[in-house]
C-alpha positions as protocol buffer text, in pm:
chain_id: "A"
residue {
  index: 1
  type: MET
  ca { x: 2581 y: 3112 z: -19135 }
}
residue {
  index: 2
  type: ASP
  ca { x: 2396 y: 3469 z: -19270 }
}
residue {
  index: 3
  type: GLU
  ca { x: 2092 y: 3299 z: -19306 }
}
residue {
  index: 4
  type: VAL
  ca { x: 1989 y: 3446 z: -18946 }
}
residue {
  index: 5
  type: TRP
  ca { x: 2025 y: 3783 z: -19104 }
}
residue {
  index: 6
  type: LYS
  ca { x: 1815 y: 3703 z: -19401 }
}
residue {
  index: 7
  type: ARG
  ca { x: 1485 y: 3593 z: -19255 }
}
residue {
  index: 8
  type: ALA
  ca { x: 1128 y: 3771 z: -19335 }
}
residue {
  index: 9
  type: GLU
  ca { x: 1089 y: 3986 z: -19065 }
}
residue {
  index: 10
  type: ILE
  ca { x: 1150 y: 4321 z: -18913 }
}
residue {
  index: 11
  type: GLU
  ca { x: 1527 y: 4411 z: -18970 }
}
residue {
  index: 12
  type: SER
  ca { x: 1703 y: 4350 z: -18653 }
}
residue {
  index: 13
  type: PRO
  ca { x: 1960 y: 4682 z: -18569 }
}
residue {
  index: 14
  type: CYS
  ca { x: 2224 y: 4463 z: -18505 }
}
residue {
  index: 15
  type: VAL
  ca { x: 2562 y: 4543 z: -18639 }
}
residue {
  index: 16
  type: LYS
  ca { x: 2729 y: 4239 z: -18586 }
}
residue {
  index: 17
  type: LEU
  ca { x: 2953 y: 4446 z: -18341 }
}
residue {
  index: 18
  type: CYS
  ca { x: 2817 y: 4304 z: -17997 }
}
residue {
  index: 19
  type: VAL
  ca { x: 3006 y: 4486 z: -17731 }
}
residue {
  index: 20
  type: ILE
  ca { x: 2769 y: 4533 z: -17437 }
}
residue {
  index: 21
  type: HIS
  ca { x: 2851 y: 4887 z: -17253 }
}
residue {
  index: 22
  type: ARG
  ca { x: 2934 y: 4841 z: -16893 }
}
residue {
  index: 23
  type: GLU
  ca { x: 2733 y: 5140 z: -16707 }
}
residue {
  index: 24
  type: ALA
  ca { x: 2522 y: 5159 z: -16966 }
}
residue {
  index: 25
  type: ARG
  ca { x: 2401 y: 4801 z: -17057 }
}
residue {
  index: 26
  type: LEU
  ca { x: 2342 y: 4913 z: -17433 }
}
residue {
  index: 27
  type: CYS
  ca { x: 2482 y: 4725 z: -17693 }
}
residue {
  index: 28
  type: VAL
  ca { x: 2773 y: 4977 z: -17861 }
}
residue {
  index: 29
  type: GLY
  ca { x: 2695 y: 4801 z: -18195 }
}
residue {
  index: 30
  type: CYS
  ca { x: 2310 y: 4916 z: -18218 }
}
residue {
  index: 31
  type: PHE
  ca { x: 2222 y: 5029 z: -17895 }
}
residue {
  index: 32
  type: ARG
  ca { x: 1989 y: 4768 z: -17768 }
}
residue {
  index: 33
  type: SER
  ca { x: 1975 y: 4676 z: -17418 }
}
residue {
  index: 34
  type: ILE
  ca { x: 2033 y: 4315 z: -17307 }
}
residue {
  index: 35
  type: ASP
  ca { x: 1685 y: 4209 z: -17248 }
}
residue {
  index: 36
  type: GLU
  ca { x: 1597 y: 4376 z: -17559 }
}
residue {
  index: 37
  type: ILE
  ca { x: 1844 y: 4155 z: -17775 }
}
residue {
  index: 38
  type: ALA
  ca { x: 1748 y: 3847 z: -17552 }
}
residue {
  index: 39
  type: SER
  ca { x: 1376 y: 3892 z: -17635 }
}
residue {
  index: 40
  type: TRP
  ca { x: 1433 y: 4028 z: -17986 }
}
residue {
  index: 41
  type: GLY
  ca { x: 1306 y: 3691 z: -18102 }
}
residue {
  index: 42
  type: ARG
  ca { x: 976 y: 3693 z: -17896 }
}
residue {
  index: 43
  type: LEU
  ca { x: 909 y: 4062 z: -18017 }
}
residue {
  index: 44
  type: THR
  ca { x: 569 y: 4140 z: -18183 }
}
residue {
  index: 45
  type: PRO
  ca { x: 643 y: 4379 z: -18516 }
}
residue {
  index: 46
  type: ALA
  ca { x: 532 y: 4651 z: -18304 }
}
residue {
  index: 47
  type: GLU
  ca { x: 752 y: 4585 z: -18011 }
}
residue {
  index: 48
  type: ARG
  ca { x: 1079 y: 4572 z: -18245 }
}
residue {
  index: 49
  type: ARG
  ca { x: 942 y: 4872 z: -18422 }
}
residue {
  index: 50
  type: GLU
  ca { x: 902 y: 5085 z: -18118 }
}
residue {
  index: 51
  type: ILE
  ca { x: 1265 y: 4955 z: -17949 }
}
residue {
  index: 52
  type: ILE
  ca { x: 1411 y: 5095 z: -18337 }
}
residue {
  index: 53
  type: ALA
  ca { x: 1259 y: 5429 z: -18355 }
}
residue {
  index: 54
  type: ALA
  ca { x: 1430 y: 5503 z: -17973 }
}
residue {
  index: 55
  type: LEU
  ca { x: 1784 y: 5374 z: -18079 }
}
residue {
  index: 56
  type: PRO
  ca { x: 1898 y: 5666 z: -18215 }
}
residue {
  index: 57
  type: ALA
  ca { x: 1839 y: 5890 z: -17917 }
}
residue {
  index: 58
  type: ARG
  ca { x: 2071 y: 5617 z: -17702 }
}
residue {
  index: 59
  type: ALA
  ca { x: 2416 y: 5690 z: -17922 }
}
residue {
  index: 60
  type: SER
  ca { x: 2427 y: 6033 z: -17717 }
}
residue {
  index: 61
  type: THR
  ca { x: 2456 y: 5823 z: -17408 }
}
residue {
  index: 62
  type: LEU
  ca { x: 2744 y: 5637 z: -17533 }
}
residue {
  index: 63
  type: THR
  ca { x: 2950 y: 5899 z: -17685 }
}
residue {
  index: 64
  type: LYS
  ca { x: 3135 y: 6035 z: -17433 }
}
residue {
  index: 65
  type: ARG
  ca { x: 3439 y: 5970 z: -17435 }
}
residue {
  index: 66
  type: ARG
  ca { x: 3769 y: 6003 z: -17216 }
}
residue {
  index: 67
  type: GLY
  ca { x: 3970 y: 6100 z: -17476 }
}
residue {
  index: 68
  type: GLY
  ca { x: 4179 y: 5835 z: -17614 }
}
residue {
  index: 69
  type: ARG
  ca { x: 4435 y: 5863 z: -17957 }
}
residue {
  index: 70
  type: MET
  ca { x: 4293 y: 6259 z: -18013 }
}
residue {
  index: 71
  type: ALA
  ca { x: 4367 y: 6370 z: -17647 }
}
residue {
  index: 72
  type: ARG
  ca { x: 4711 y: 6170 z: -17669 }
}
residue {
  index: 73
  type: LEU
  ca { x: 4797 y: 6379 z: -18036 }
}
residue {
  index: 74
  type: ASN
  ca { x: 4650 y: 6730 z: -17863 }
}
residue {
  index: 75
  type: GLY
  ca { x: 4805 y: 6688 z: -17480 }
}
residue {
  index: 76
  type: SER
  ca { x: 5155 y: 6676 z: -17338 }
}
residue {
  index: 77
  type: SER
  ca { x: 5291 y: 6360 z: -17455 }
}
residue {
  index: 78
  type: SER
  ca { x: 5625 y: 6224 z: -17422 }
}
residue {
  index: 79
  type: GLU
  ca { x: 5555 y: 6063 z: -17791 }
}
residue {
  index: 80
  type: SER
  ca { x: 5774 y: 6232 z: -18063 }
}
């Protein structure tokens, strides 16, 4: 099953956490767009390197959080 992850080509940035952020339309695992993921197998090595180089900058677009557990722990909560 993992043969696809071991092919002799430019490594995919996929971290096997494939969830698309609804507003940003980026994968929350690798930060690629839906179109980039779908076309990855057809891209040239240069196109793949270009996308991979852009991924770190995209991470900040998904770091805004509504609070989650830390907000509950720091806020006024009725839990004991």
